[in-house]
Amino acid sequence: MTTSNDRPPEVRHRPVMLQRCVELLGPALDAPGAVVVDCTLGLGGHSEALLTTFPDVRLVALDRDRAALRLAGERLERFGDRATLVPAVYDELPAVLARLGLPRVAGILFDLGVSSMQLDEEERGFAYARDAPLDMRMDQDSGLSAADVLNTYPPGELVRVLRTYGEERNARRIVEAVVRQRAAAPLTSSAQLVTLIRDALPQAAKRTGGNPAKRTFQALRIEVNGELAVLERALPAAVDALALGGRIVVLSYHSLEDRLVKRVLTKGASHTAPPELPVVPERYQPRLRLLTRGAEQPSEAEVAANRRAAPARLRAAERVREDA
């Protein structure tokens, strides 16, 4: 029998809002020698489309997941030296570009969240619908696992993680149950955690909002991988790396990510002049021009074909001014 992990990447992964991403990046990638950075390579669907659509473009692609780099590398092999794949977290973008001798680039894409590969591989522990070890690390060679967090964090710190990163109203109830459980034996599996959460929540909390474990799993994943801290560093660095006329496109999958993206792009699209100035000098003019009106969402047809696209929110901007 063929499992989901045996299928080729192009079958296992449907890139979210693919045509819209290509359309928004396109005007910046038509110039000869243009470089585009895919900061979240995953299984390479967006990268493949960009390399195919723009035959002269050069791709630099980052991912911390070495399994993803290997599979995407096979998928992009036919593009030869037009594609440079780098094992790195996306807040390392400035160092990667410096090492490659690329001070500025024409386009940057972020497709945030968990890749299809990570969700589909049960042993990674990202999906609450399957029983698996509580790992959730995007880079399985380093850092604390979700089990480490659950079994070693002080109760107050666990409550903070669930409230801040999962927006979980019942964080204290869940943590109290975790503490009772780990006093008897460590939490080790996702099914064990899902059952614990279901038992800890009041009936009203189980009737709305989908799987009651969803928010806790999101919070643990963000904590384990430092996702928001990494994104907070990476977005301003990406804006700095854009050439004049360069474009950035960001796909977010939950409100915490989207709020951060909105804040960075809106700040870049606002002038920085003191309020008392009657005319805004050039050095205070906005660095960015927003390309989307708010956050764009996938079409109903795309969500029907790919349910993982449903929470996606897309924002984009163009670099319109060099720094003074």
XYZ file of C-alpha atoms in Angstrom:
324
model
C 0.000 0.000 0.000
C 1.245 3.510 -0.800
C 1.312 5.834 2.219
C 1.148 9.628 2.137
C 4.875 9.723 2.821
C 5.652 7.610 -0.264
C 3.998 10.044 -2.645
C 6.108 12.596 -4.536
C 6.152 16.164 -3.136
C 3.995 17.582 -5.919
C 1.228 15.132 -4.949
C 1.631 15.468 -1.171
C 1.635 19.264 -1.102
C -0.693 21.841 -2.651
C 0.871 25.300 -2.399
C -1.588 27.762 -0.881
C -2.730 30.754 -2.999
C -0.046 29.834 -5.520
C -1.213 31.924 -8.470
C -1.756 34.986 -6.303
C 1.765 34.698 -4.862
C 3.253 34.430 -8.372
C 1.119 37.349 -9.571
C 2.168 39.629 -6.717
C 5.881 38.802 -6.969
C 5.867 38.852 -10.769
C 6.503 42.565 -11.504
C 9.704 42.427 -9.434
C 11.024 39.240 -11.057
C 10.971 40.196 -14.741
C 14.338 41.996 -14.614
C 17.369 39.990 -15.810
C 19.295 38.449 -12.925
C 16.454 38.897 -10.438
C 16.815 36.895 -7.219
C 13.812 35.630 -5.251
C 14.042 34.149 -1.765
C 11.651 31.471 -0.551
C 12.155 31.737 3.198
C 10.012 28.665 3.897
C 10.832 26.104 1.198
C 8.824 23.165 2.547
C 8.211 20.715 -0.291
C 9.067 23.356 -2.887
C 5.725 24.051 -4.543
C 5.953 27.848 -4.542
C 9.642 27.714 -5.524
C 8.949 25.407 -8.446
C 6.231 27.721 -9.755
C 8.497 30.781 -9.508
C 11.383 29.070 -11.303
C 9.029 27.806 -14.020
C 7.149 31.088 -14.535
C 10.267 33.273 -14.597
C 12.969 31.448 -16.616
C 15.684 34.000 -15.790
C 15.095 34.210 -12.061
C 17.508 32.794 -9.491
C 16.080 31.195 -6.336
C 17.516 31.102 -2.836
C 15.429 28.842 -0.582
C 15.689 28.393 3.191
C 14.335 25.695 5.482
C 15.353 24.409 8.895
C 13.894 20.967 8.144
C 16.568 18.860 6.448
C 14.036 16.268 5.281
C 12.167 19.040 3.455
C 15.403 20.314 1.901
C 16.202 16.831 0.589
C 12.750 16.259 -0.935
C 12.490 19.771 -2.388
C 16.021 19.438 -3.727
C 14.947 16.394 -5.743
C 11.913 18.296 -7.007
C 13.975 21.325 -8.081
C 16.970 19.396 -9.399
C 16.063 20.068 -13.018
C 16.623 23.815 -12.496
C 20.328 23.240 -11.825
C 22.301 26.131 -10.372
C 19.321 28.485 -10.639
C 18.203 27.086 -7.273
C 20.323 27.404 -4.130
C 18.907 25.541 -1.117
C 20.191 26.503 2.325
C 19.608 24.791 5.698
C 18.656 27.825 7.793
C 15.893 29.404 9.852
C 14.444 32.440 8.105
C 15.703 34.958 10.663
C 19.169 33.983 9.383
C 18.303 35.614 6.032
C 20.832 38.506 6.318
C 23.705 36.093 7.026
C 22.658 33.774 4.187
C 22.477 36.632 1.666
C 25.819 38.038 2.846
C 27.442 34.630 2.431
C 26.053 34.379 -1.122
C 27.165 37.927 -1.998
C 23.602 39.187 -2.473
C 23.130 42.566 -0.770
C 19.604 43.042 -2.178
C 16.976 40.777 -3.737
C 13.928 41.335 -5.939
C 11.393 39.182 -4.137
C 10.817 37.434 -0.814
C 8.134 34.875 0.049
C 7.139 33.579 3.488
C 4.671 30.682 3.705
C 4.431 30.358 7.478
C 3.139 27.590 9.716
C 3.558 23.833 9.427
C 4.297 22.207 6.083
C 2.165 19.396 4.641
C 5.077 17.023 5.083
C 5.334 17.779 8.798
C 1.590 17.296 9.270
C 1.532 14.068 7.269
C 4.489 12.377 8.968
C 2.935 10.951 12.111
C 6.224 10.606 13.977
C 6.673 14.389 13.960
C 3.754 14.861 16.377
C 2.300 18.040 14.802
C -1.203 16.690 14.125
C -3.626 16.280 17.016
C -5.783 13.931 14.923
C -3.122 11.179 14.984
C -1.292 9.481 17.823
C 2.433 10.195 17.730
C 5.351 11.106 19.997
C 5.077 14.689 21.286
C 7.938 16.158 19.261
C 6.790 19.132 17.070
C 10.342 20.291 16.285
C 10.793 21.568 12.727
C 14.502 20.804 13.132
C 14.603 17.423 14.817
C 18.325 17.717 15.505
C 18.077 20.476 18.097
C 16.005 22.099 20.825
C 13.321 21.007 23.253
C 10.456 18.806 22.087
C 6.810 19.403 22.993
C 7.129 16.587 25.552
C 10.078 18.407 27.152
C 8.004 21.581 27.432
C 4.992 19.813 28.940
C 6.996 17.749 31.405
C 9.560 20.319 32.594
C 8.109 23.842 32.392
C 6.863 25.359 35.672
C 3.037 25.548 35.755
C 2.968 29.346 35.475
C 5.169 29.242 32.389
C 2.972 26.608 30.778
C -0.110 28.749 31.407
C 1.657 31.695 29.747
C 2.530 29.588 26.686
C -1.037 28.329 26.212
C -2.605 31.758 26.754
C -0.126 33.736 24.658
C 0.457 31.383 21.744
C -2.785 29.401 21.747
C -5.152 32.106 23.009
C -6.526 29.308 25.188
C -9.059 30.609 27.735
C -8.918 27.397 29.727
C -5.129 27.332 29.989
C -5.117 27.010 33.752
C -7.472 24.003 33.738
C -5.349 22.250 31.099
C -2.093 22.964 32.918
C -3.498 21.688 36.205
C -4.340 18.418 34.437
C -0.864 18.280 32.855
C 0.794 18.786 36.235
C -1.281 16.014 37.814
C -0.463 13.658 34.959
C 3.270 14.331 34.858
C 3.516 13.774 38.621
C 2.452 10.183 37.942
C 4.218 9.627 34.603
C 5.570 11.875 31.817
C 3.322 12.864 28.922
C 4.763 11.283 25.781
C 2.086 10.976 23.073
C -0.273 13.276 21.226
C -3.289 11.005 21.869
C -2.526 11.117 25.597
C -2.476 14.920 25.496
C -5.690 15.155 23.445
C -7.527 12.937 25.938
C -6.192 14.976 28.858
C -7.397 18.225 27.251
C -10.860 16.821 26.495
C -11.247 15.647 30.071
C -10.028 18.956 31.511
C -12.312 21.292 29.553
C -15.865 22.227 30.522
C -18.605 20.958 28.203
C -19.277 24.432 26.765
C -15.674 24.733 25.564
C -15.938 21.446 23.652
C -19.004 22.448 21.660
C -17.423 25.226 19.571
C -14.217 25.958 17.690
C -13.363 22.519 16.306
C -11.025 20.098 18.048
C -10.514 21.317 21.641
C -6.814 20.371 21.448
C -6.164 22.684 18.488
C -5.133 25.743 20.499
C -2.848 23.820 22.849
C -1.061 22.093 19.954
C -0.602 25.461 18.211
C 0.837 26.978 21.381
C 3.281 24.121 21.932
C 4.435 24.192 18.309
C 5.092 27.935 18.457
C 6.977 27.596 21.752
C 9.066 24.620 20.610
C 10.147 26.329 17.385
C 10.299 29.924 18.646
C 8.121 30.838 15.683
C 6.900 34.299 16.658
C 10.275 35.457 17.978
C 11.922 34.249 14.767
C 9.262 35.951 12.624
C 9.586 39.196 14.586
C 13.291 39.278 13.700
C 12.899 37.992 10.164
C 10.282 40.379 8.735
C 12.180 43.671 9.245
C 15.344 41.984 7.982
C 13.472 40.849 4.863
C 12.207 44.386 4.189
C 15.776 45.660 4.562
C 16.958 43.068 2.011
C 14.534 44.193 -0.707
C 15.898 46.181 -3.621
C 14.009 49.253 -4.781
C 10.908 47.889 -6.508
C 11.321 44.561 -4.745
C 8.278 42.802 -3.325
C 7.494 40.746 -0.223
C 4.584 38.305 0.096
C 3.634 36.668 3.401
C 1.129 33.864 4.010
C 0.027 33.528 7.651
C -2.134 30.833 9.200
C -3.247 32.203 12.557
C -4.060 35.593 14.033
C -0.810 35.941 16.009
C 1.268 35.646 12.836
C -1.040 37.869 10.801
C -1.052 40.649 13.411
C 2.746 40.655 13.442
C 2.928 40.755 9.633
C 0.346 43.545 9.505
C 2.274 45.593 12.076
C 5.589 45.352 10.220
C 4.191 46.060 6.752
C 1.890 48.863 7.932
C 4.770 50.518 9.768
C 6.882 50.354 6.613
C 4.046 51.917 4.607
C 3.700 54.868 7.016
C 5.769 58.030 7.066
C 8.016 58.667 10.061
C 7.982 62.467 10.099
C 7.406 64.349 13.369
C 3.749 65.458 13.512
C 4.631 69.175 13.594
C 6.195 69.157 10.095
C 3.847 70.745 7.511
C 5.515 68.834 4.639
C 6.987 65.337 4.877
C 10.616 65.356 3.631
C 11.812 62.512 1.420
C 13.802 60.851 4.204
C 10.593 60.384 6.217
C 8.481 59.036 3.356
C 7.201 55.429 3.562
C 9.605 52.649 2.581
C 6.800 50.335 1.464
C 3.613 50.434 -0.590
C 0.957 47.940 0.458
C -0.180 45.697 -2.414
C -3.172 44.129 -0.680
C -6.187 45.747 0.915
C -6.017 44.151 4.317
C -5.368 40.424 4.330
C -6.506 38.431 1.290
C -8.035 34.979 1.786
C -8.128 31.891 -0.440
C -11.163 31.397 -2.648
C -13.978 29.048 -1.688
C -12.909 26.770 -4.550
C -9.359 26.526 -3.218
C -10.539 25.775 0.316
C -12.876 23.098 -1.057
C -9.943 21.487 -2.883
C -7.435 21.954 -0.048
C -8.855 22.348 3.456
C -5.401 23.300 4.793
C -5.705 26.570 2.865
C -8.737 27.700 4.902
C -6.957 29.771 7.603
C -4.484 31.410 5.179
C -4.156 35.199 5.143
C -1.971 36.882 2.525
C -0.333 40.308 2.771
C 2.142 41.872 0.360
C 4.149 45.091 -0.093
C 6.606 46.735 -2.490
C 9.795 48.596 -1.549
C 9.343 52.153 -2.853
C 12.138 54.075 -1.133
C 15.766 53.457 -0.331
C 16.960 54.256 3.171
C 18.326 57.748 3.645
